[in-house]
Structure formats: structure tokens, C-alpha cells
mmCIF file of C-alpha atoms in Angstrom:
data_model
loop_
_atom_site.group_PDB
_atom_site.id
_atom_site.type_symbol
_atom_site.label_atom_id
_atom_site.label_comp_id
_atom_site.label_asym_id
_atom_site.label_seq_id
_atom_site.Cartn_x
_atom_site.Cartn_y
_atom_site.Cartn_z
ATOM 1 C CA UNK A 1 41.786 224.713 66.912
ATOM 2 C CA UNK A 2 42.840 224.372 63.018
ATOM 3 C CA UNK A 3 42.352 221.337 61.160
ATOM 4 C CA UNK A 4 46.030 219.940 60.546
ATOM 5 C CA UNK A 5 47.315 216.678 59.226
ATOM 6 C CA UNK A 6 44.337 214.775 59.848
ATOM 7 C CA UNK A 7 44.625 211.867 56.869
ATOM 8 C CA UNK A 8 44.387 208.626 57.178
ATOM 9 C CA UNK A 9 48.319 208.220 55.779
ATOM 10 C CA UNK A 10 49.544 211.036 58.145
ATOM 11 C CA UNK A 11 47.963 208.800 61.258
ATOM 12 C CA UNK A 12 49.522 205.879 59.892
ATOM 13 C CA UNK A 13 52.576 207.177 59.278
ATOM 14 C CA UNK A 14 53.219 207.188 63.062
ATOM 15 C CA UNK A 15 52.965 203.977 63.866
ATOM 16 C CA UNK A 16 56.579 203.552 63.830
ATOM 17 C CA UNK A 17 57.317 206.130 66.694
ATOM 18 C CA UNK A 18 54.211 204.680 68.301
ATOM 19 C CA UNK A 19 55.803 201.009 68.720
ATOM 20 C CA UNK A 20 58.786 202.507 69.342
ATOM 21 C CA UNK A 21 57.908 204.301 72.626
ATOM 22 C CA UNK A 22 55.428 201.798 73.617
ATOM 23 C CA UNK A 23 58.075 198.889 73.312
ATOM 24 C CA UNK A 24 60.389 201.089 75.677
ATOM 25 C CA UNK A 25 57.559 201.367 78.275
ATOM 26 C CA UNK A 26 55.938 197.808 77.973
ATOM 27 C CA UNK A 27 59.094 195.856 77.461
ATOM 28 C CA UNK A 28 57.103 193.343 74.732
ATOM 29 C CA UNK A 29 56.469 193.766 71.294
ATOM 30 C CA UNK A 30 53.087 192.128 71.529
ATOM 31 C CA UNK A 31 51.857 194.176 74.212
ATOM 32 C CA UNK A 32 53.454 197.139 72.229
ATOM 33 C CA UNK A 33 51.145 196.532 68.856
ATOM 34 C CA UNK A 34 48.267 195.976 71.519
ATOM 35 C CA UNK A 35 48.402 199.264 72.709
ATOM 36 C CA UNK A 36 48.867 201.066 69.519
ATOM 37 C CA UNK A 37 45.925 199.569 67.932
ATOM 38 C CA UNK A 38 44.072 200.692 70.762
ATOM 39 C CA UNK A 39 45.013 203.899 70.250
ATOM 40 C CA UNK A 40 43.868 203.961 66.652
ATOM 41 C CA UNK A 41 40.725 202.182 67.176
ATOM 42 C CA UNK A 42 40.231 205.332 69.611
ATOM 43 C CA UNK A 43 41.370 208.159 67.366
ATOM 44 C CA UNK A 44 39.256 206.318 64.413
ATOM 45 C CA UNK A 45 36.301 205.993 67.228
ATOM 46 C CA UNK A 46 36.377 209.579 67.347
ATOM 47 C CA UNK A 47 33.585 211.901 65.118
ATOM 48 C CA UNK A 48 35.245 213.078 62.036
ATOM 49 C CA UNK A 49 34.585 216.641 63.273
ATOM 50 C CA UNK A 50 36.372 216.185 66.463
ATOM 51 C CA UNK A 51 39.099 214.781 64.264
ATOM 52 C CA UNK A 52 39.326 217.880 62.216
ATOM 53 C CA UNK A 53 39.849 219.580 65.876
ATOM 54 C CA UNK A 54 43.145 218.301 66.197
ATOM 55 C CA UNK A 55 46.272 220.265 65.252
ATOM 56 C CA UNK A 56 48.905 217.339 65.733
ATOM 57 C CA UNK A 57 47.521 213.859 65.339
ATOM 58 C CA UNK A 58 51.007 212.245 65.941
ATOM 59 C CA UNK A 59 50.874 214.086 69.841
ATOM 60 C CA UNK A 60 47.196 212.538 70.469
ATOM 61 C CA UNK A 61 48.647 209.395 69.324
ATOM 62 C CA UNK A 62 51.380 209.296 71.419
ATOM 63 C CA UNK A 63 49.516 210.999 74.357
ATOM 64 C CA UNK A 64 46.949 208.350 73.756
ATOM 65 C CA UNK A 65 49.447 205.357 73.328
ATOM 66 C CA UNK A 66 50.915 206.354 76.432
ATOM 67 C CA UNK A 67 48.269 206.540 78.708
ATOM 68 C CA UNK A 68 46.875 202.999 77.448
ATOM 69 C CA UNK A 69 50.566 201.905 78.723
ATOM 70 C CA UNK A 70 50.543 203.485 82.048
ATOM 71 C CA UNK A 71 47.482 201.618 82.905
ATOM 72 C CA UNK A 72 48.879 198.612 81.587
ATOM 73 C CA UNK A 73 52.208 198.874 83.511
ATOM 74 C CA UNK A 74 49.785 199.292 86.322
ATOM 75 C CA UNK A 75 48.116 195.968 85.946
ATOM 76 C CA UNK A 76 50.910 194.081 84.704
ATOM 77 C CA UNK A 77 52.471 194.806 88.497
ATOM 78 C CA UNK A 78 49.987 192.425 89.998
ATOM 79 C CA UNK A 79 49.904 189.628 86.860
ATOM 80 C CA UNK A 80 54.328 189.808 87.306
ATOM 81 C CA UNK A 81 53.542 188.496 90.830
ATOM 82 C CA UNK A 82 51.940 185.325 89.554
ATOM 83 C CA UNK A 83 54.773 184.729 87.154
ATOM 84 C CA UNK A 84 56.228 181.603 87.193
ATOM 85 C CA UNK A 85 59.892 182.487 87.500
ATOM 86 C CA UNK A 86 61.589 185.527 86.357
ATOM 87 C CA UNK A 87 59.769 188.280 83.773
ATOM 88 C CA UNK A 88 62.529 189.588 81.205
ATOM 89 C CA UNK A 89 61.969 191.796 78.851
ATOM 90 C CA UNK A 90 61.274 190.457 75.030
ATOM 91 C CA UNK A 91 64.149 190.001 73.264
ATOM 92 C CA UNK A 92 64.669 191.869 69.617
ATOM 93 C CA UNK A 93 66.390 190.515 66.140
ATOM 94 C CA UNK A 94 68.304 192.470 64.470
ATOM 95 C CA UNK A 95 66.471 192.143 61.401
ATOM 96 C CA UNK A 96 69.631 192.606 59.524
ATOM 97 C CA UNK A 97 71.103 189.493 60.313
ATOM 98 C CA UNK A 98 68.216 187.431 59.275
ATOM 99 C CA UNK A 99 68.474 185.479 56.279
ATOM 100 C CA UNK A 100 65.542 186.438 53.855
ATOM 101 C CA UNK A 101 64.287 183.640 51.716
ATOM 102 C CA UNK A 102 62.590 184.327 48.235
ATOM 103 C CA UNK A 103 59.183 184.260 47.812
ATOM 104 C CA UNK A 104 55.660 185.218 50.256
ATOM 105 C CA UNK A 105 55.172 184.529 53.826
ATOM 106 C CA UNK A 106 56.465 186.152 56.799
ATOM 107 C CA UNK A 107 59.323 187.361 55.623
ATOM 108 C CA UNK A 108 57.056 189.428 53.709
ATOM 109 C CA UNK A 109 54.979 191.196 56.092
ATOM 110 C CA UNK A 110 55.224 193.969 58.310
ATOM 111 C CA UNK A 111 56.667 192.980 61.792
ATOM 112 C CA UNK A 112 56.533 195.395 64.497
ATOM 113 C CA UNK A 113 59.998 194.475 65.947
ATOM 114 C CA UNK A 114 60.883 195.213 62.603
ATOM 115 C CA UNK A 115 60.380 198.752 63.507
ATOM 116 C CA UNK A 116 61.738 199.256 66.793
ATOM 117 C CA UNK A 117 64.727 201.559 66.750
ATOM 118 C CA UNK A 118 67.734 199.752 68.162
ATOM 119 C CA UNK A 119 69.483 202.096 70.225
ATOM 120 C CA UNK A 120 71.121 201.977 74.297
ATOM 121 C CA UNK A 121 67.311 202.785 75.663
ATOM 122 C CA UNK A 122 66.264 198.852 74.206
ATOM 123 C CA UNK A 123 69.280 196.940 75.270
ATOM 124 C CA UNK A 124 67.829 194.429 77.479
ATOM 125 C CA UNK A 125 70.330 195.663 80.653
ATOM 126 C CA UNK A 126 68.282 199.161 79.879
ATOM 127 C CA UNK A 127 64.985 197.994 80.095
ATOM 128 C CA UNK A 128 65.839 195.803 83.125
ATOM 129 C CA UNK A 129 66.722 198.607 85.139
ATOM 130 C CA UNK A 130 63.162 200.593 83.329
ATOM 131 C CA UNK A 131 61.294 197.558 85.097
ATOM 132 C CA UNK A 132 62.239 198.585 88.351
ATOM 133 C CA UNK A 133 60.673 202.057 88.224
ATOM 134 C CA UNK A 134 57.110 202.929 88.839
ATOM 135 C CA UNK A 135 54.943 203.482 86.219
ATOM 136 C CA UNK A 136 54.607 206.547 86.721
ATOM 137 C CA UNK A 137 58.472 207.207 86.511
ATOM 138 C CA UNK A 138 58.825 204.835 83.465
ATOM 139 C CA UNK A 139 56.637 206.594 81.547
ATOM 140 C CA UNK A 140 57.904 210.116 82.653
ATOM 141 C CA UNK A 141 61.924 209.212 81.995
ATOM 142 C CA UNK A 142 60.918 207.360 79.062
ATOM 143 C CA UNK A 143 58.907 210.188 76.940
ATOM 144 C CA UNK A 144 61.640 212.164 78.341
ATOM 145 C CA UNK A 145 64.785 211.269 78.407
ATOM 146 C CA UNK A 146 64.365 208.755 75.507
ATOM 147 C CA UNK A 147 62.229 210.974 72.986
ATOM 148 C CA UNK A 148 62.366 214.297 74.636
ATOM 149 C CA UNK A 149 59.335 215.228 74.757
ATOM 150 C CA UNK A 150 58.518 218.232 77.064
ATOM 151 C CA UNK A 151 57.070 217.686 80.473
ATOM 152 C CA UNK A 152 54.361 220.160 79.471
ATOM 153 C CA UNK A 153 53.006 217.692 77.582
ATOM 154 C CA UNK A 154 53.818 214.380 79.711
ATOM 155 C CA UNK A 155 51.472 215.529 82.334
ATOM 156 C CA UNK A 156 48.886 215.249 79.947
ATOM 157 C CA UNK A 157 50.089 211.835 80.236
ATOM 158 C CA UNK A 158 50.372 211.446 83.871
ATOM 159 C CA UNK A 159 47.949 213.799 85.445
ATOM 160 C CA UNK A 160 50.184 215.828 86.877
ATOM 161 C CA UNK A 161 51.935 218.956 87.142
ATOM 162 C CA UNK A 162 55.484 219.329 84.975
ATOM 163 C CA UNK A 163 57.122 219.672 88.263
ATOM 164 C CA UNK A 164 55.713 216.798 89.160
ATOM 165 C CA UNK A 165 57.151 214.952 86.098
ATOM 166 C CA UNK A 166 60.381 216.631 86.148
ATOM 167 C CA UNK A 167 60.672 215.030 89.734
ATOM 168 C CA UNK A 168 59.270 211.828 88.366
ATOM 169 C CA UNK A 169 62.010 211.610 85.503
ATOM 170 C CA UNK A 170 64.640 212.902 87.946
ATOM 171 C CA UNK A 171 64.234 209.763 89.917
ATOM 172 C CA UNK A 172 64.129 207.018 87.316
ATOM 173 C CA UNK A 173 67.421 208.895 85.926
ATOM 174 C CA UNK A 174 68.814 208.357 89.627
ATOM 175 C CA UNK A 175 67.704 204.952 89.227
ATOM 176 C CA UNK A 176 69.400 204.090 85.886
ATOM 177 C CA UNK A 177 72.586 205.642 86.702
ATOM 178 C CA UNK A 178 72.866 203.358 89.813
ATOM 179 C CA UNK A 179 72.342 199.988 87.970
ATOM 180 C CA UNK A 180 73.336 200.766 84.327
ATOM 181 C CA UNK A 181 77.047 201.313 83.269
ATOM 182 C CA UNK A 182 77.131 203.350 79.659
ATOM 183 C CA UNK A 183 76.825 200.705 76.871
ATOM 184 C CA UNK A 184 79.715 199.850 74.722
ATOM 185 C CA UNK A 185 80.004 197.239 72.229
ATOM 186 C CA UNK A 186 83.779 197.189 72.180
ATOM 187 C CA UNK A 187 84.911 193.683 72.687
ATOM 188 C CA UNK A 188 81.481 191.969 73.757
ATOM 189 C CA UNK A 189 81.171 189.969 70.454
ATOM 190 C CA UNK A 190 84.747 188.737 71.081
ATOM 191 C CA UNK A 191 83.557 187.898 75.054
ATOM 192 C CA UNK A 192 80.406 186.547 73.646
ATOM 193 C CA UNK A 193 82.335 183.963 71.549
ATOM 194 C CA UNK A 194 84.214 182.589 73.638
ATOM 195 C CA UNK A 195 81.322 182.086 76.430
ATOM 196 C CA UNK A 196 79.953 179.977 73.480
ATOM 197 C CA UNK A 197 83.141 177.983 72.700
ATOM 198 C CA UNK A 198 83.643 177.419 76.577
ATOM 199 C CA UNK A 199 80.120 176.479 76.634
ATOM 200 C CA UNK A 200 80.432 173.535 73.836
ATOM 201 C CA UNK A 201 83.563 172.513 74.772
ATOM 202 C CA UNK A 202 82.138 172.500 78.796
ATOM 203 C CA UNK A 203 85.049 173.746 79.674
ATOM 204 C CA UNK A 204 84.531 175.369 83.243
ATOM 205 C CA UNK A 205 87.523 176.694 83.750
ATOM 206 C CA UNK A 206 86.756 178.901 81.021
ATOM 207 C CA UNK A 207 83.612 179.483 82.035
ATOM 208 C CA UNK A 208 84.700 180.968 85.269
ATOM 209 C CA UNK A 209 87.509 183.513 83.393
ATOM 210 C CA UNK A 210 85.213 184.888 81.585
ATOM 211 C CA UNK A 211 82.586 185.477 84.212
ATOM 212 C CA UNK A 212 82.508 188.377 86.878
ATOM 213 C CA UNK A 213 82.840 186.938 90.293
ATOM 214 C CA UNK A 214 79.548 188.466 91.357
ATOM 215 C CA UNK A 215 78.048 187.545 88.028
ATOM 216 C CA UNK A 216 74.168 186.651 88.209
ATOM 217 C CA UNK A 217 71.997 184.459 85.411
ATOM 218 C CA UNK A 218 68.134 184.985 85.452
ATOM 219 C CA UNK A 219 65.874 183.199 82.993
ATOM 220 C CA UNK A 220 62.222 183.256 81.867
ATOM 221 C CA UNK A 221 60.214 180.445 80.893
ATOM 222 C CA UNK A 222 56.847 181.926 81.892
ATOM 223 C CA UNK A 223 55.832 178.366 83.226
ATOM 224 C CA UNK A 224 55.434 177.525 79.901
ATOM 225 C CA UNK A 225 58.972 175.751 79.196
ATOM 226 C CA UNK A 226 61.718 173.996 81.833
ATOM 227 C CA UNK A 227 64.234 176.545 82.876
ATOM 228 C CA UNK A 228 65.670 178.110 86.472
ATOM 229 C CA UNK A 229 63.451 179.702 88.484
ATOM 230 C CA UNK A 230 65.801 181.216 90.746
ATOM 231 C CA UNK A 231 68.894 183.353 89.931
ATOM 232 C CA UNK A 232 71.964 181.594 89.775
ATOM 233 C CA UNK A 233 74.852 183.703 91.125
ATOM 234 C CA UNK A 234 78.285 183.973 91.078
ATOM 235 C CA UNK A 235 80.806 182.960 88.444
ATOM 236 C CA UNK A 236 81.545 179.442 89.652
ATOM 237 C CA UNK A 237 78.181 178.486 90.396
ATOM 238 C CA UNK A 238 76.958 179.697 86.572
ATOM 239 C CA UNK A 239 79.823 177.730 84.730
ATOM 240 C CA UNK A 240 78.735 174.740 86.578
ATOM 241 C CA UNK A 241 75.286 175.139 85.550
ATOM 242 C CA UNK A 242 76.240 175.788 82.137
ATOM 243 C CA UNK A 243 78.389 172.865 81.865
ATOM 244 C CA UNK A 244 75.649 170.505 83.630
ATOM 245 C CA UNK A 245 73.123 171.310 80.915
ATOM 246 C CA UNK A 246 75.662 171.019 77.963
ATOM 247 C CA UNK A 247 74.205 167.320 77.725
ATOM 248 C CA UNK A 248 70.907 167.239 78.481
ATOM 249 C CA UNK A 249 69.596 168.859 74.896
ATOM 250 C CA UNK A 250 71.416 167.272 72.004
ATOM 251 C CA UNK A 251 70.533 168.544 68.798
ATOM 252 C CA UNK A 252 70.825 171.984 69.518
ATOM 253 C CA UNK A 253 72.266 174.863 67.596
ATOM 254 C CA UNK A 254 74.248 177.466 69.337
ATOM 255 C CA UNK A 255 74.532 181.136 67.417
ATOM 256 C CA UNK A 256 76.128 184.364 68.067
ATOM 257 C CA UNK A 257 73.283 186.593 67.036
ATOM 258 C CA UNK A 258 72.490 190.443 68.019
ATOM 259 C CA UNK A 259 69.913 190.430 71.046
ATOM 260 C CA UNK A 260 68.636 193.663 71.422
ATOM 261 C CA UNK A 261 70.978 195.852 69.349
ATOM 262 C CA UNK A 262 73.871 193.548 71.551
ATOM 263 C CA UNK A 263 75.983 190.685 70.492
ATOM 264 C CA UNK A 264 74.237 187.430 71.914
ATOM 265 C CA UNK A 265 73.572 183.845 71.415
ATOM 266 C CA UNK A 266 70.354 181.794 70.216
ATOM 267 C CA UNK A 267 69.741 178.267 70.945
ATOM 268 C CA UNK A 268 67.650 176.546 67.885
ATOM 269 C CA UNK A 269 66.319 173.287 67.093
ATOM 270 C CA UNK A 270 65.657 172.249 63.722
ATOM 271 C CA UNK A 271 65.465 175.864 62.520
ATOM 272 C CA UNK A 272 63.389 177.040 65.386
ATOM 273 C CA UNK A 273 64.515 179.265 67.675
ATOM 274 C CA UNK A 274 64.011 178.145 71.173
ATOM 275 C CA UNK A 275 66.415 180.073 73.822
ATOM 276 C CA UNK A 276 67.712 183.750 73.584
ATOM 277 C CA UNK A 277 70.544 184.701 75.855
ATOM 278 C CA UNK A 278 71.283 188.395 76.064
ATOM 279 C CA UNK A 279 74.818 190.205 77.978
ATOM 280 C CA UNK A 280 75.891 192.479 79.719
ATOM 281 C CA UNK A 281 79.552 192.658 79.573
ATOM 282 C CA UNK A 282 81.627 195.447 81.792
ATOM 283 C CA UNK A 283 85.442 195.574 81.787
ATOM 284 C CA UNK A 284 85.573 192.282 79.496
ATOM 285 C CA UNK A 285 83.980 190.029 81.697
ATOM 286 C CA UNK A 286 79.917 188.815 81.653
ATOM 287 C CA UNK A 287 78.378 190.725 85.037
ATOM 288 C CA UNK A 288 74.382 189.506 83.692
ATOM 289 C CA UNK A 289 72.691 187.070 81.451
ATOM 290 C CA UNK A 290 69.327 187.353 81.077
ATOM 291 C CA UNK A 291 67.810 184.124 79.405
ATOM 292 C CA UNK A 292 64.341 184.179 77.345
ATOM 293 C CA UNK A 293 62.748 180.700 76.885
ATOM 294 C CA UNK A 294 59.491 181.953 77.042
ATOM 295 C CA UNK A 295 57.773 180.846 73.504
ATOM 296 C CA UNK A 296 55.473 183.978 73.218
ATOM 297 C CA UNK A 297 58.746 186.289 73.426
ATOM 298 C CA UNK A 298 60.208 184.277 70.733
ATOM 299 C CA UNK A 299 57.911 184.717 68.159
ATOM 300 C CA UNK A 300 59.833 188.110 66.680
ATOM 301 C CA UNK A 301 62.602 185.328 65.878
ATOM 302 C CA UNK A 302 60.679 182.657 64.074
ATOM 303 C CA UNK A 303 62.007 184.103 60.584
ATOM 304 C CA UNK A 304 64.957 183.061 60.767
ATOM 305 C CA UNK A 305 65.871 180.450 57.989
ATOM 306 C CA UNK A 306 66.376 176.885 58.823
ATOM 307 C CA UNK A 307 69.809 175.887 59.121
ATOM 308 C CA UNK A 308 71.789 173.978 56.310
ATOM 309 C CA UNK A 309 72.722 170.419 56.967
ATOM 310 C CA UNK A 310 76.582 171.448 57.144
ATOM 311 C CA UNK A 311 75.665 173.923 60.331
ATOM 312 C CA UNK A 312 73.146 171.720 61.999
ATOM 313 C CA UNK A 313 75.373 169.999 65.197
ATOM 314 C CA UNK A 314 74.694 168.924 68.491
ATOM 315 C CA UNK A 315 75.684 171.353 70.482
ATOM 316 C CA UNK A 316 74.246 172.714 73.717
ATOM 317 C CA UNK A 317 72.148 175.138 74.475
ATOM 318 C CA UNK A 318 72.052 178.315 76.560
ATOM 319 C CA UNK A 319 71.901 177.283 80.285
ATOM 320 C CA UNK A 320 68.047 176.307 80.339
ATOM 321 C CA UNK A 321 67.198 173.030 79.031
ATOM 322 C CA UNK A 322 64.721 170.611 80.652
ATOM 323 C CA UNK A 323 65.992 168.757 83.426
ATOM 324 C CA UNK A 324 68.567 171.750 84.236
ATOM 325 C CA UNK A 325 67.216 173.097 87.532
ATOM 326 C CA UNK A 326 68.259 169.596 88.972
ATOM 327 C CA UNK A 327 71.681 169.985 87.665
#
């Protein structure tokens, strides 16, 4: 083979599209960074000679990146079983909304959510539905589907033949357009808001309007934090919850933020971030919330500025506070 694009700034020059597909198939931005830097310690492992070999860098990446997430996805089966409560995705910032101080410090450096495409294929409703596939199909709709990338080449990935992966791909599709609507964001922010102004002003009534009937709330704490373990379901039962909780965390600060490229709310104390609650809104009324409280999926959102004295209030918090599961 010729010896193309084989310099150190062409390598890292995909890094981008390498967080970017293996956030899709991982569903975490730490275990995303992970698995790229494995992949570069591997490519950088290799002999300069068998470097040189290479025509297209960027596809040994990716084939490499990808691989290193199949097996993952693999083990991480088992480790979800031991969970403590529900495993949700890791929410994203839109680094756009993000108030950016002056001067050094993170604000500064490099983030790898701060790369991550937002798009349909990382709303968290998306990669809900991508955790119920196998690997095997994840990886296969994902390279795709998502990035279109031929299935010649994504049974490099897989092993197998590009029948094989067509089949593979054909099935996760079947599987996402059985449990995922099309995305719009026309009129969630407005639904979003006033979940958040029922919620403050526990006013269940509200609650339950604005809820679908068959409306289910799952959160993750990872055992590290207080929250649910269970799913609460249905409308009525949710607005309860929310409005038995509304006390039990003063100090709180309740935000409409974009979760995942989505309008959503954060829960903060004192400037820190400590509850993300994502949507998914169909026909104007909330039919999921997925709740993050697990501290290691936060840390993408510890940049945010702290919050002036005139917006710091006492208002509650996304339905997961300590004490709540009693409620």
C-alpha cells in the first residue's frame, strides 16, 4: 500500500469524529475518550514502517475505535447487571449555553463533550432505544446509519460478512422505529417550562396535564447518590412524586437548560450541578424522563458558572432528592 496522510496532525485531527462515534456506541463521554486513547496508544504502538503502510489513518482509527467499543459494550452487559438502579445514558451541555468566565481553568481546555456533534442520533430517547440492541447491532446501525459508512468496511469491525451487517443494521433500524417517534423540538421548551413552574409551585394538577397517561420516569444514581430505583409510571403517580420531593431539598436551583441537543432542566446547588432531567415530549405532552444523578455523568456540566445571588432560590429539584423513594 502507499504511504498517505500519516502525520502526527492528520491522526489528531480525527479525534473529533472519533468521540463522536464512540459516544454514540458507549453512551458516556468518559468511556468515549477511554477508547479513543486506546486507539492512539495502538496506532502510535505501531512501527513507523507499518505506519507508512496505511493509506487512510482516519479508517484504522475508526476501525480501531470501534472494535475497542464492541468489546466494551460486551463487558459493560454484565457490569449493567450489578447497577444499582437504572443505567442512562450521560447527559450532554450544550456548550453554547454555558456562561464562559474570563481567565484559565476549565473553561479553557479541551472537553470531549465539547466535541460531540449534537444531532437526533445523541438525544438521550435515541440512545435509550441504542441500549437495547446487541452490540453487535449497535455498532453495525451506528457506523451505518449514523455515519454511513459502508458495510464493506463494518465487517472489518464485526467479523463478519456485509450481509451479515446489513442484517445486523436492518434489525436495530426495526428496533428504533418501534420505540423512537422522529424528534421535533417544536413546542418542548414551552412543555418543558411549564413542567418546571408546576414543579415549584407543586401544583399536581398541573403536573398530571402535562404528563402522558402512560408516562414513565427512570433515574440513575449509580448507588452513588439517593434517587428511585424503580420506574415510576403513569402520569398521576409521577406528579405525586414530583410534588412529594418539592420539599425535601431546599436550596436548590431549577434551570431550563439543553440536555442532549433537547430542551431540559438542571437541578444545582450552590453553582454545582447535581440532577439532569432530560424529555421526551410527543403530541405536547411528557411520555419519558430520564433523570441523571449519577456524579461521574455530571462532570461534562461542572463549567457552568455559579449562580448570582439574585437567581439563587429555594426551589426544588428534579424528582430525585434524598429521602424521595419514601415519598
Amino acid at each position: 500500500m502507499g504511504t498517505v496522510g500519516t502525520s502526527a496532525d492528520e491522526t489528531v485531527g480525527e479525534r473529533r469524529q472519533l468521540i463522536n462515534v464512540a459516544y454514540r456506541l458507549l453512551g458516556s463521554v468518559t468511556e468515549a475518550e477511554d477508547a479513543v486513547q486506546d486507539a492512539y496508544a495502538r496506532w502510535y504502538g505501531l512501527p513507523r514502517s507499518r505506519r507508512e503502510e496505511v493509506r487512510s489513518p482516519g479508517a484504522w482509527l475508526t476501525t480501531v475505535t470501534s472494535r475497542i467499543c464492541l468489546d466494551r459494550l460486551g463487558s459493560a452487559r454484565a457490569r449493567r447487571e450489578r447497577y444499582v438502579g437504572a443505567w442512562l445514558p450521560e447527559p450532554l451541555p450544550d456548550r453554547t449555553e454555558w456562561g464562559h468566565a474570563g481567565g484559565a481553568g476549565p473553561l479553557e481546555r479541551t472537553d470531549p463533550a465539547d466535541q460531540i456533534v449534537m444531532d437526533e442520533s445523541v438525544t438521550m430517547a435515541f440512545l435509550v432505544v441504542l441500549e437495547s440492541m446487541t452490540p453487535a447491532e449497535r455498532v453495525a446501525f451506528v457506523l451505518h446509519d449514523v455515519f454511513r459508512y459502508p458495510f464493506a468496511e463494518i465487517a472489518g469491525v464485526l467479523g463478519r460478512t456485509p450481509a451479515a451487517c446489513k442484517q445486523l443494521a436492518a434489525s436495530a433500524r426495526r428496533r428504533v422505529s418501534a420505540a423512537h417517534a422522529p424528534v421535533t423540538t417544536s413546542g418542548q421548551a414551552d412543555v418543558v417550562r411549564h413542567v418546571k413552574e408546576a414543579w415549584q409551585t407543586k401544583d399536581i394538577a398541573a403536573l398530571v396535564g402535562l404528563l402522558d397517561p402512560a408516562a414513565v420516569m427512570a433515574a440513575d444514581g449509580g448507588g452513588m447518590v439517593s434517587t428511585v430505583l424503580r420506574p415510576v409510571e403513569g402520569a398521576a403517580r409521577i406528579a405525586q412524586y414530583m410534588a412529594a420531593i418539592a420539599d425535601k431539598a431546599p436550596g436548590l436551583e431549577l434551570l431550563e437548560r439543553s440536555v442532549n441537543g433537547m430542551p431540559g432542566l438542571v437541578a444545582r446547588r450552590a453553582g454545582v450541578v447535581v440532577t439532569v432531567a432530560a424529555f421526551d415530549v410527543r403530541d405536547g405532552h411528557v411520555n419519558r424522563i430520564w433523570v441523571v444523578r449519577n456524579p461521574e455523568k455530571l462532570r461534562c456540566w461542572e463549567r457552568e458558572d455559579p449562580p448570582s445571588p439574585a437567581r439563587q432560590s429555594a426551589q426544588p429539584p428534579p424528582p430525585d432528592e434524598r429521602g424521595a423513594e419514601r415519598a
